[in-house]
Amino acid sequence: MSIKVMTMVFDSILEPNQRLVMLCLADRADDDGTSAFPSKARIAAKSGLSERTVQRILGDLRGCGLIKETSPANPAGHRPTEYAIDLSMLKSLERPQETQRLPPGVTVSPPLGSPCLPPGVTVSPDSSFDSSSDSSEETSPLPSVGERAQGDLVLEPTKPTQRQLLEKIGVKVKAAIPDGTPVAAMVASYHKHVPSGKRVAEVDPTLVSALKRVWKDLGKTPEAWVAFLDRIEKSDWLAGRRLDRDGYPFSSLTIGWITGPRNFRKIVGGDHDNREGSGSRSGRTVEGRTAQEIWPGLV
């Protein structure tokens, strides 16, 4: 049992069921996050979740990189799959600490060993020390979690993280975001190029896993992702400009729907392109390139 890892899980922004599964893993892990090997049945019994739900959540946690398998299950030896928890990623999911305000009339002197404030800068009553302070200027850098702000002075500003960029456009983040997948840029491009689709309200582990897979399938190039989105918006059926036989438009256009494995394959294969005069499905975009030309080796 690792009290350290369990505390980090308690302090995270994981969803309740994900937190229960992570606590069960931490209960059998070392302080460095390794050697966590509770079986799915044990996790289900401790958390009160079904084994099917536990299996799905473990898949989501693996997909976003929060846990990884270090040793496969060995039924003959009665040993379940062993996992390792990525503590740095778990740390990034820590809840922002509550703002601490000074009572009126209380002054603060810099502690010994800390950098002194520049001349002329003072800490006024009611100033807050908020690790999640944000600047209202669009071009101003956002401080990362853990950085300290004193009044209007931000110490050591850094480049905005994907989490901060997503939250800035009103998207809730409930998952760890791997560095190798530009989730924030993909969501922003979806909003721009697919106005007919429903806006993204939150990014959860399932969506992160889907975007990671799609990004890899499209060759990890932004041009291919934009071409994929443009193809969706040009489809009269997907964009809701054409009604079905019952007189209703398609209403399930979401980023989760288009990145589902089956729907993704149909879109890049041209199954939802506008029909030509002969009634056969077109495999071409407006630019006249086939799906094979846009995504070589994919379809």
PDB file of C-alpha atoms in Angstrom:
ATOM      1  CA  MET A   1       0.000   0.000   0.000  1.00  0.00           C
ATOM      2  CA  SER A   2       1.270   3.483  -0.894  1.00  0.00           C
ATOM      3  CA  ILE A   3      -0.248   6.295   1.176  1.00  0.00           C
ATOM      4  CA  LYS A   4       1.701   8.746  -1.000  1.00  0.00           C
ATOM      5  CA  VAL A   5       0.081   7.579  -4.246  1.00  0.00           C
ATOM      6  CA  MET A   6      -3.366   7.291  -2.649  1.00  0.00           C
ATOM      7  CA  THR A   7      -3.092  10.898  -1.456  1.00  0.00           C
ATOM      8  CA  MET A   8      -2.207  12.023  -4.978  1.00  0.00           C
ATOM      9  CA  VAL A   9      -5.267  10.185  -6.309  1.00  0.00           C
ATOM     10  CA  PHE A  10      -7.513  11.815  -3.679  1.00  0.00           C
ATOM     11  CA  ASP A  11      -6.153  15.244  -4.666  1.00  0.00           C
ATOM     12  CA  SER A  12      -6.693  14.658  -8.407  1.00  0.00           C
ATOM     13  CA  ILE A  13      -9.518  15.816 -10.682  1.00  0.00           C
ATOM     14  CA  LEU A  14     -10.260  12.299 -11.899  1.00  0.00           C
ATOM     15  CA  GLU A  15     -13.890  11.290 -12.249  1.00  0.00           C
ATOM     16  CA  PRO A  16     -15.333   9.350  -9.266  1.00  0.00           C
ATOM     17  CA  ASN A  17     -15.215   5.893 -10.883  1.00  0.00           C
ATOM     18  CA  GLN A  18     -11.725   6.504 -12.270  1.00  0.00           C
ATOM     19  CA  ARG A  19     -10.611   7.621  -8.819  1.00  0.00           C
ATOM     20  CA  LEU A  20     -11.998   4.441  -7.247  1.00  0.00           C
ATOM     21  CA  VAL A  21     -10.057   2.259  -9.695  1.00  0.00           C
ATOM     22  CA  MET A  22      -6.879   4.317  -9.205  1.00  0.00           C
ATOM     23  CA  LEU A  23      -7.230   4.011  -5.414  1.00  0.00           C
ATOM     24  CA  CYS A  24      -7.458   0.239  -5.750  1.00  0.00           C
ATOM     25  CA  LEU A  25      -4.259   0.281  -7.820  1.00  0.00           C
ATOM     26  CA  ALA A  26      -2.525   2.608  -5.350  1.00  0.00           C
ATOM     27  CA  ASP A  27      -3.561   0.265  -2.532  1.00  0.00           C
ATOM     28  CA  ARG A  28      -1.300  -2.396  -4.055  1.00  0.00           C
ATOM     29  CA  ALA A  29       1.435  -0.083  -5.422  1.00  0.00           C
ATOM     30  CA  ASP A  30       4.841   0.962  -4.143  1.00  0.00           C
ATOM     31  CA  ASP A  31       5.634   4.627  -3.453  1.00  0.00           C
ATOM     32  CA  ASP A  32       7.096   5.009  -6.956  1.00  0.00           C
ATOM     33  CA  GLY A  33       3.823   3.810  -8.510  1.00  0.00           C
ATOM     34  CA  THR A  34       5.126   0.398  -9.599  1.00  0.00           C
ATOM     35  CA  SER A  35       4.135  -3.164  -8.665  1.00  0.00           C
ATOM     36  CA  ALA A  36       0.384  -2.527  -8.675  1.00  0.00           C
ATOM     37  CA  PHE A  37      -1.270  -5.837  -9.451  1.00  0.00           C
ATOM     38  CA  PRO A  38      -4.827  -6.128  -8.118  1.00  0.00           C
ATOM     39  CA  SER A  39      -7.033  -8.315 -10.305  1.00  0.00           C
ATOM     40  CA  LYS A  40     -10.121  -6.907 -12.033  1.00  0.00           C
ATOM     41  CA  ALA A  41     -12.266  -8.989  -9.698  1.00  0.00           C
ATOM     42  CA  ARG A  42     -10.551  -7.523  -6.625  1.00  0.00           C
ATOM     43  CA  ILE A  43     -10.918  -3.965  -7.962  1.00  0.00           C
ATOM     44  CA  ALA A  44     -14.605  -4.622  -8.681  1.00  0.00           C
ATOM     45  CA  ALA A  45     -15.155  -6.014  -5.182  1.00  0.00           C
ATOM     46  CA  LYS A  46     -13.417  -3.087  -3.464  1.00  0.00           C
ATOM     47  CA  SER A  47     -14.889  -0.314  -5.628  1.00  0.00           C
ATOM     48  CA  GLY A  48     -18.409  -1.694  -5.988  1.00  0.00           C
ATOM     49  CA  LEU A  49     -18.154  -1.408  -9.780  1.00  0.00           C
ATOM     50  CA  SER A  50     -18.839  -4.192 -12.235  1.00  0.00           C
ATOM     51  CA  GLU A  51     -15.874  -6.028 -13.755  1.00  0.00           C
ATOM     52  CA  ARG A  52     -16.947  -4.767 -17.187  1.00  0.00           C
ATOM     53  CA  THR A  53     -16.820  -1.160 -15.944  1.00  0.00           C
ATOM     54  CA  VAL A  54     -13.449  -1.780 -14.293  1.00  0.00           C
ATOM     55  CA  GLN A  55     -12.091  -3.220 -17.546  1.00  0.00           C
ATOM     56  CA  ARG A  56     -13.311  -0.165 -19.504  1.00  0.00           C
ATOM     57  CA  ILE A  57     -11.816   2.292 -17.025  1.00  0.00           C
ATOM     58  CA  LEU A  58      -8.473   0.472 -17.002  1.00  0.00           C
ATOM     59  CA  GLY A  59      -8.472   0.720 -20.800  1.00  0.00           C
ATOM     60  CA  ASP A  60      -9.147   4.471 -20.612  1.00  0.00           C
ATOM     61  CA  LEU A  61      -6.363   4.963 -18.058  1.00  0.00           C
ATOM     62  CA  ARG A  62      -3.945   3.012 -20.241  1.00  0.00           C
ATOM     63  CA  GLY A  63      -5.037   4.919 -23.335  1.00  0.00           C
ATOM     64  CA  CYS A  64      -4.200   8.307 -21.839  1.00  0.00           C
ATOM     65  CA  GLY A  65      -0.906   7.064 -20.383  1.00  0.00           C
ATOM     66  CA  LEU A  66      -1.785   7.384 -16.693  1.00  0.00           C
ATOM     67  CA  ILE A  67      -1.008   3.685 -16.159  1.00  0.00           C
ATOM     68  CA  LYS A  68       0.886   1.119 -18.202  1.00  0.00           C
ATOM     69  CA  GLU A  69       1.226  -2.644 -18.088  1.00  0.00           C
ATOM     70  CA  THR A  70       4.626  -3.769 -16.846  1.00  0.00           C
ATOM     71  CA  SER A  71       3.886  -7.487 -16.667  1.00  0.00           C
ATOM     72  CA  PRO A  72       1.089  -9.456 -18.396  1.00  0.00           C
ATOM     73  CA  ALA A  73      -1.267 -11.683 -16.476  1.00  0.00           C
ATOM     74  CA  ASN A  74      -0.097 -15.220 -15.711  1.00  0.00           C
ATOM     75  CA  PRO A  75      -3.173 -17.427 -15.162  1.00  0.00           C
ATOM     76  CA  ALA A  76      -1.010 -20.493 -14.503  1.00  0.00           C
ATOM     77  CA  GLY A  77       0.776 -18.703 -11.699  1.00  0.00           C
ATOM     78  CA  HIS A  78      -2.463 -17.082 -10.469  1.00  0.00           C
ATOM     79  CA  ARG A  79      -0.937 -13.640 -10.948  1.00  0.00           C
ATOM     80  CA  PRO A  80      -2.952 -10.758 -12.490  1.00  0.00           C
ATOM     81  CA  THR A  81      -1.656  -8.032 -14.773  1.00  0.00           C
ATOM     82  CA  GLU A  82       0.877  -5.757 -13.107  1.00  0.00           C
ATOM     83  CA  TYR A  83       0.630  -1.975 -13.651  1.00  0.00           C
ATOM     84  CA  ALA A  84       2.833   1.064 -13.062  1.00  0.00           C
ATOM     85  CA  ILE A  85       1.292   4.469 -12.311  1.00  0.00           C
ATOM     86  CA  ASP A  86       2.830   7.522 -13.988  1.00  0.00           C
ATOM     87  CA  LEU A  87       3.273   9.779 -10.943  1.00  0.00           C
ATOM     88  CA  SER A  88       4.288  12.845 -12.962  1.00  0.00           C
ATOM     89  CA  MET A  89       1.077  12.622 -15.006  1.00  0.00           C
ATOM     90  CA  LEU A  90      -0.957  12.005 -11.847  1.00  0.00           C
ATOM     91  CA  LYS A  91       0.664  15.086 -10.312  1.00  0.00           C
ATOM     92  CA  SER A  92      -0.463  17.165 -13.302  1.00  0.00           C
ATOM     93  CA  LEU A  93      -4.071  16.229 -12.466  1.00  0.00           C
ATOM     94  CA  GLU A  94      -3.849  17.787  -9.002  1.00  0.00           C
ATOM     95  CA  ARG A  95      -6.688  20.140  -8.116  1.00  0.00           C
ATOM     96  CA  PRO A  96      -5.698  23.827  -7.988  1.00  0.00           C
ATOM     97  CA  GLN A  97      -5.363  24.844  -4.375  1.00  0.00           C
ATOM     98  CA  GLU A  98      -7.916  27.249  -2.961  1.00  0.00           C
ATOM     99  CA  THR A  99      -6.995  30.895  -3.039  1.00  0.00           C
ATOM    100  CA  GLN A 100      -5.555  32.072   0.252  1.00  0.00           C
ATOM    101  CA  ARG A 101      -6.467  35.687   1.081  1.00  0.00           C
ATOM    102  CA  LEU A 102      -4.798  37.864   3.679  1.00  0.00           C
ATOM    103  CA  PRO A 103      -7.034  39.573   6.237  1.00  0.00           C
ATOM    104  CA  PRO A 104      -7.179  43.402   6.087  1.00  0.00           C
ATOM    105  CA  GLY A 105      -4.190  45.076   7.688  1.00  0.00           C
ATOM    106  CA  VAL A 106      -1.903  42.041   7.433  1.00  0.00           C
ATOM    107  CA  THR A 107       1.361  42.564   5.565  1.00  0.00           C
ATOM    108  CA  VAL A 108       3.708  39.953   4.169  1.00  0.00           C
ATOM    109  CA  SER A 109       7.476  40.011   4.121  1.00  0.00           C
ATOM    110  CA  PRO A 110       9.383  37.746   1.739  1.00  0.00           C
ATOM    111  CA  PRO A 111      10.614  34.685   3.663  1.00  0.00           C
ATOM    112  CA  LEU A 112      14.331  34.132   4.129  1.00  0.00           C
ATOM    113  CA  GLY A 113      15.922  32.563   1.085  1.00  0.00           C
ATOM    114  CA  SER A 114      13.127  33.613  -1.284  1.00  0.00           C
ATOM    115  CA  PRO A 115      13.559  36.078  -4.146  1.00  0.00           C
ATOM    116  CA  CYS A 116      12.832  39.638  -3.043  1.00  0.00           C
ATOM    117  CA  LEU A 117      10.105  41.544  -4.806  1.00  0.00           C
ATOM    118  CA  PRO A 118      11.232  44.181  -7.319  1.00  0.00           C
ATOM    119  CA  PRO A 119      11.449  47.775  -6.041  1.00  0.00           C
ATOM    120  CA  GLY A 120       8.042  49.416  -5.870  1.00  0.00           C
ATOM    121  CA  VAL A 121       6.083  46.155  -5.762  1.00  0.00           C
ATOM    122  CA  THR A 122       4.088  45.599  -2.585  1.00  0.00           C
ATOM    123  CA  VAL A 123       1.632  42.987  -1.396  1.00  0.00           C
ATOM    124  CA  SER A 124      -1.609  44.766  -0.579  1.00  0.00           C
ATOM    125  CA  PRO A 125      -4.297  43.500   1.807  1.00  0.00           C
ATOM    126  CA  ASP A 126      -6.654  41.006   0.131  1.00  0.00           C
ATOM    127  CA  SER A 127      -3.912  39.971  -2.303  1.00  0.00           C
ATOM    128  CA  SER A 128      -4.183  36.328  -3.280  1.00  0.00           C
ATOM    129  CA  PHE A 129      -1.642  33.613  -3.838  1.00  0.00           C
ATOM    130  CA  ASP A 130      -3.354  31.588  -6.528  1.00  0.00           C
ATOM    131  CA  SER A 131      -1.468  28.876  -8.401  1.00  0.00           C
ATOM    132  CA  SER A 132      -4.023  28.948 -11.204  1.00  0.00           C
ATOM    133  CA  SER A 133      -3.931  32.716 -11.854  1.00  0.00           C
ATOM    134  CA  ASP A 134      -4.708  33.671 -15.434  1.00  0.00           C
ATOM    135  CA  SER A 135      -4.078  36.788 -17.472  1.00  0.00           C
ATOM    136  CA  SER A 136      -6.926  38.461 -19.272  1.00  0.00           C
ATOM    137  CA  GLU A 137      -4.700  39.373 -22.210  1.00  0.00           C
ATOM    138  CA  GLU A 138      -4.950  36.917 -25.098  1.00  0.00           C
ATOM    139  CA  THR A 139      -1.200  37.033 -25.742  1.00  0.00           C
ATOM    140  CA  SER A 140      -0.095  36.882 -22.117  1.00  0.00           C
ATOM    141  CA  PRO A 141       1.495  33.579 -20.998  1.00  0.00           C
ATOM    142  CA  LEU A 142      -0.474  31.543 -18.493  1.00  0.00           C
ATOM    143  CA  PRO A 143       1.301  30.342 -15.332  1.00  0.00           C
ATOM    144  CA  SER A 144       1.437  26.600 -14.923  1.00  0.00           C
ATOM    145  CA  VAL A 145       0.106  24.786 -11.845  1.00  0.00           C
ATOM    146  CA  GLY A 146       2.388  25.418  -8.892  1.00  0.00           C
ATOM    147  CA  GLU A 147       3.587  28.863  -9.992  1.00  0.00           C
ATOM    148  CA  ARG A 148       2.859  31.631  -7.548  1.00  0.00           C
ATOM    149  CA  ALA A 149       1.250  34.968  -8.284  1.00  0.00           C
ATOM    150  CA  GLN A 150       1.571  37.913  -5.900  1.00  0.00           C
ATOM    151  CA  GLY A 151      -0.985  40.616  -6.633  1.00  0.00           C
ATOM    152  CA  ASP A 152      -0.575  41.435 -10.319  1.00  0.00           C
ATOM    153  CA  LEU A 153       2.978  40.075 -10.399  1.00  0.00           C
ATOM    154  CA  VAL A 154       3.392  36.624 -11.961  1.00  0.00           C
ATOM    155  CA  LEU A 155       6.693  34.968 -11.133  1.00  0.00           C
ATOM    156  CA  GLU A 156       8.379  32.915 -13.877  1.00  0.00           C
ATOM    157  CA  PRO A 157       5.554  32.703 -16.440  1.00  0.00           C
ATOM    158  CA  THR A 158       5.652  29.717 -18.754  1.00  0.00           C
ATOM    159  CA  LYS A 159       4.086  28.645 -22.038  1.00  0.00           C
ATOM    160  CA  PRO A 160       0.408  27.659 -21.673  1.00  0.00           C
ATOM    161  CA  THR A 161      -0.215  23.936 -21.298  1.00  0.00           C
ATOM    162  CA  GLN A 162      -2.803  22.055 -23.351  1.00  0.00           C
ATOM    163  CA  ARG A 163      -5.017  21.900 -20.275  1.00  0.00           C
ATOM    164  CA  GLN A 164      -4.906  25.678 -19.896  1.00  0.00           C
ATOM    165  CA  LEU A 165      -5.601  26.238 -23.593  1.00  0.00           C
ATOM    166  CA  LEU A 166      -8.627  23.938 -23.471  1.00  0.00           C
ATOM    167  CA  GLU A 167      -9.991  25.543 -20.326  1.00  0.00           C
ATOM    168  CA  LYS A 168      -9.510  28.950 -21.936  1.00  0.00           C
ATOM    169  CA  ILE A 169     -11.987  28.013 -24.695  1.00  0.00           C
ATOM    170  CA  GLY A 170     -14.482  26.632 -22.187  1.00  0.00           C
ATOM    171  CA  VAL A 171     -13.642  22.915 -22.378  1.00  0.00           C
ATOM    172  CA  LYS A 172     -13.451  20.965 -19.114  1.00  0.00           C
ATOM    173  CA  VAL A 173     -10.455  18.653 -18.846  1.00  0.00           C
ATOM    174  CA  LYS A 174     -10.977  15.392 -16.975  1.00  0.00           C
ATOM    175  CA  ALA A 175      -8.012  13.414 -18.271  1.00  0.00           C
ATOM    176  CA  ALA A 176      -4.259  13.528 -18.564  1.00  0.00           C
ATOM    177  CA  ILE A 177      -3.151  14.793 -21.968  1.00  0.00           C
ATOM    178  CA  PRO A 178      -0.045  13.156 -23.481  1.00  0.00           C
ATOM    179  CA  ASP A 179       2.578  15.478 -24.952  1.00  0.00           C
ATOM    180  CA  GLY A 180       2.655  13.631 -28.267  1.00  0.00           C
ATOM    181  CA  THR A 181      -0.970  14.382 -29.183  1.00  0.00           C
ATOM    182  CA  PRO A 182      -2.071  18.011 -29.829  1.00  0.00           C
ATOM    183  CA  VAL A 183      -5.479  17.530 -28.222  1.00  0.00           C
ATOM    184  CA  ALA A 184      -6.066  21.261 -27.670  1.00  0.00           C
ATOM    185  CA  ALA A 185      -5.263  22.131 -31.302  1.00  0.00           C
ATOM    186  CA  MET A 186      -7.393  19.243 -32.617  1.00  0.00           C
ATOM    187  CA  VAL A 187     -10.398  20.386 -30.562  1.00  0.00           C
ATOM    188  CA  ALA A 188      -9.946  24.010 -31.648  1.00  0.00           C
ATOM    189  CA  SER A 189      -9.726  22.945 -35.315  1.00  0.00           C
ATOM    190  CA  TYR A 190     -12.862  20.835 -34.913  1.00  0.00           C
ATOM    191  CA  HIS A 191     -14.769  23.872 -33.607  1.00  0.00           C
ATOM    192  CA  LYS A 192     -13.509  25.968 -36.528  1.00  0.00           C
ATOM    193  CA  HIS A 193     -13.895  23.536 -39.426  1.00  0.00           C
ATOM    194  CA  VAL A 194     -17.033  21.647 -38.316  1.00  0.00           C
ATOM    195  CA  PRO A 195     -19.515  24.367 -37.261  1.00  0.00           C
ATOM    196  CA  SER A 196     -22.363  21.881 -37.831  1.00  0.00           C
ATOM    197  CA  GLY A 197     -21.057  19.619 -35.062  1.00  0.00           C
ATOM    198  CA  LYS A 198     -21.762  19.911 -31.364  1.00  0.00           C
ATOM    199  CA  ARG A 199     -19.102  21.793 -29.424  1.00  0.00           C
ATOM    200  CA  VAL A 200     -16.803  19.849 -27.141  1.00  0.00           C
ATOM    201  CA  ALA A 201     -17.886  20.283 -23.521  1.00  0.00           C
ATOM    202  CA  GLU A 202     -15.209  18.161 -21.858  1.00  0.00           C
ATOM    203  CA  VAL A 203     -12.153  16.071 -22.648  1.00  0.00           C
ATOM    204  CA  ASP A 204     -12.197  12.704 -20.864  1.00  0.00           C
ATOM    205  CA  PRO A 205      -9.832   9.709 -21.129  1.00  0.00           C
ATOM    206  CA  THR A 206     -11.995   8.071 -23.818  1.00  0.00           C
ATOM    207  CA  LEU A 207     -11.752  11.130 -26.087  1.00  0.00           C
ATOM    208  CA  VAL A 208      -8.017  11.523 -25.446  1.00  0.00           C
ATOM    209  CA  SER A 209      -7.490   7.887 -26.429  1.00  0.00           C
ATOM    210  CA  ALA A 210      -9.570   8.330 -29.606  1.00  0.00           C
ATOM    211  CA  LEU A 211      -7.747  11.518 -30.652  1.00  0.00           C
ATOM    212  CA  LYS A 212      -4.402   9.841 -29.986  1.00  0.00           C
ATOM    213  CA  ARG A 213      -5.364   6.936 -32.278  1.00  0.00           C
ATOM    214  CA  VAL A 214      -6.748   9.192 -35.038  1.00  0.00           C
ATOM    215  CA  TRP A 215      -3.701  11.484 -34.875  1.00  0.00           C
ATOM    216  CA  LYS A 216      -1.460   8.454 -35.419  1.00  0.00           C
ATOM    217  CA  ASP A 217      -3.634   7.065 -38.241  1.00  0.00           C
ATOM    218  CA  LEU A 218      -3.521  10.402 -40.087  1.00  0.00           C
ATOM    219  CA  GLY A 219       0.253  10.452 -40.043  1.00  0.00           C
ATOM    220  CA  LYS A 220       0.494  12.990 -37.213  1.00  0.00           C
ATOM    221  CA  THR A 221       0.059  15.935 -39.572  1.00  0.00           C
ATOM    222  CA  PRO A 222      -2.306  18.871 -38.978  1.00  0.00           C
ATOM    223  CA  GLU A 223      -3.067  19.090 -42.717  1.00  0.00           C
ATOM    224  CA  ALA A 224      -4.543  15.583 -42.697  1.00  0.00           C
ATOM    225  CA  TRP A 225      -6.677  16.372 -39.637  1.00  0.00           C
ATOM    226  CA  VAL A 226      -8.018  19.569 -41.245  1.00  0.00           C
ATOM    227  CA  ALA A 227      -8.746  17.701 -44.503  1.00  0.00           C
ATOM    228  CA  PHE A 228     -10.629  15.092 -42.490  1.00  0.00           C
ATOM    229  CA  LEU A 229     -12.707  17.803 -40.779  1.00  0.00           C
ATOM    230  CA  ASP A 230     -13.387  19.644 -44.038  1.00  0.00           C
ATOM    231  CA  ARG A 231     -14.630  16.427 -45.590  1.00  0.00           C
ATOM    232  CA  ILE A 232     -17.123  16.028 -42.751  1.00  0.00           C
ATOM    233  CA  GLU A 233     -18.519  19.543 -43.117  1.00  0.00           C
ATOM    234  CA  LYS A 234     -18.856  19.130 -46.908  1.00  0.00           C
ATOM    235  CA  SER A 235     -21.056  16.066 -46.406  1.00  0.00           C
ATOM    236  CA  ASP A 236     -24.690  17.174 -46.647  1.00  0.00           C
ATOM    237  CA  TRP A 237     -25.737  14.174 -44.576  1.00  0.00           C
ATOM    238  CA  LEU A 238     -23.248  14.613 -41.728  1.00  0.00           C
ATOM    239  CA  ALA A 239     -23.748  18.393 -41.608  1.00  0.00           C
ATOM    240  CA  GLY A 240     -27.530  17.939 -41.340  1.00  0.00           C
ATOM    241  CA  ARG A 241     -28.360  19.583 -44.659  1.00  0.00           C
ATOM    242  CA  ARG A 242     -29.994  16.419 -46.019  1.00  0.00           C
ATOM    243  CA  LEU A 243     -32.908  14.692 -44.275  1.00  0.00           C
ATOM    244  CA  ASP A 244     -33.334  10.970 -43.849  1.00  0.00           C
ATOM    245  CA  ARG A 245     -36.315   9.015 -45.174  1.00  0.00           C
ATOM    246  CA  ASP A 246     -38.313   9.960 -42.073  1.00  0.00           C
ATOM    247  CA  GLY A 247     -37.658  13.665 -42.591  1.00  0.00           C
ATOM    248  CA  TYR A 248     -35.073  14.145 -39.841  1.00  0.00           C
ATOM    249  CA  PRO A 249     -31.513  15.504 -40.118  1.00  0.00           C
ATOM    250  CA  PHE A 250     -28.502  13.682 -38.695  1.00  0.00           C
ATOM    251  CA  SER A 251     -28.049  14.958 -35.134  1.00  0.00           C
ATOM    252  CA  SER A 252     -25.165  12.933 -33.666  1.00  0.00           C
ATOM    253  CA  LEU A 253     -22.257  14.889 -35.141  1.00  0.00           C
ATOM    254  CA  THR A 254     -19.768  15.129 -32.277  1.00  0.00           C
ATOM    255  CA  ILE A 255     -16.000  14.834 -32.046  1.00  0.00           C
ATOM    256  CA  GLY A 256     -16.486  11.547 -30.204  1.00  0.00           C
ATOM    257  CA  TRP A 257     -18.678  10.177 -33.005  1.00  0.00           C
ATOM    258  CA  ILE A 258     -16.319  11.095 -35.855  1.00  0.00           C
ATOM    259  CA  THR A 259     -13.274   9.655 -34.043  1.00  0.00           C
ATOM    260  CA  GLY A 260     -14.950   6.325 -33.265  1.00  0.00           C
ATOM    261  CA  PRO A 261     -13.046   3.561 -35.119  1.00  0.00           C
ATOM    262  CA  ARG A 262     -15.960   2.497 -37.337  1.00  0.00           C
ATOM    263  CA  ASN A 263     -17.188   6.017 -38.163  1.00  0.00           C
ATOM    264  CA  PHE A 264     -13.640   7.260 -38.766  1.00  0.00           C
ATOM    265  CA  ARG A 265     -13.030   4.512 -41.338  1.00  0.00           C
ATOM    266  CA  LYS A 266     -16.300   5.281 -43.104  1.00  0.00           C
ATOM    267  CA  ILE A 267     -15.515   8.989 -43.345  1.00  0.00           C
ATOM    268  CA  VAL A 268     -12.005   8.555 -44.752  1.00  0.00           C
ATOM    269  CA  GLY A 269     -13.351   5.862 -47.089  1.00  0.00           C
ATOM    270  CA  GLY A 270     -15.886   8.279 -48.576  1.00  0.00           C
ATOM    271  CA  ASP A 271     -19.010   6.489 -47.308  1.00  0.00           C
ATOM    272  CA  HIS A 272     -20.589   9.759 -46.207  1.00  0.00           C
ATOM    273  CA  ASP A 273     -19.539  11.913 -49.171  1.00  0.00           C
ATOM    274  CA  ASN A 274     -22.292  13.523 -51.243  1.00  0.00           C
ATOM    275  CA  ARG A 275     -23.675  11.245 -53.935  1.00  0.00           C
ATOM    276  CA  GLU A 276     -23.050  12.010 -57.589  1.00  0.00           C
ATOM    277  CA  GLY A 277     -25.765  12.045 -60.226  1.00  0.00           C
ATOM    278  CA  SER A 278     -25.531   8.295 -60.777  1.00  0.00           C
ATOM    279  CA  GLY A 279     -26.411   7.670 -57.145  1.00  0.00           C
ATOM    280  CA  SER A 280     -23.129   5.921 -56.388  1.00  0.00           C
ATOM    281  CA  ARG A 281     -21.087   7.143 -53.470  1.00  0.00           C
ATOM    282  CA  SER A 282     -18.260   9.492 -54.356  1.00  0.00           C
ATOM    283  CA  GLY A 283     -14.792   8.749 -53.077  1.00  0.00           C
ATOM    284  CA  ARG A 284     -13.617  12.272 -53.886  1.00  0.00           C
ATOM    285  CA  THR A 285     -13.458  15.524 -51.986  1.00  0.00           C
ATOM    286  CA  VAL A 286     -14.328  18.885 -53.473  1.00  0.00           C
ATOM    287  CA  GLU A 287     -10.672  19.269 -54.446  1.00  0.00           C
ATOM    288  CA  GLY A 288     -10.993  16.091 -56.504  1.00  0.00           C
ATOM    289  CA  ARG A 289      -8.564  13.984 -54.499  1.00  0.00           C
ATOM    290  CA  THR A 290      -9.514  10.477 -53.473  1.00  0.00           C
ATOM    291  CA  ALA A 291      -9.348   9.282 -49.903  1.00  0.00           C
ATOM    292  CA  GLN A 292      -6.345   7.141 -50.858  1.00  0.00           C
ATOM    293  CA  GLU A 293      -4.540  10.249 -52.098  1.00  0.00           C
ATOM    294  CA  ILE A 294      -5.269  12.221 -48.925  1.00  0.00           C
ATOM    295  CA  TRP A 295      -4.545   9.417 -46.470  1.00  0.00           C
ATOM    296  CA  PRO A 296      -2.113   7.036 -48.227  1.00  0.00           C
ATOM    297  CA  GLY A 297      -1.873   3.641 -46.590  1.00  0.00           C
ATOM    298  CA  LEU A 298      -4.899   4.266 -44.398  1.00  0.00           C
ATOM    299  CA  VAL A 299      -7.739   3.104 -46.631  1.00  0.00           C
TER     300      VAL A 299
END
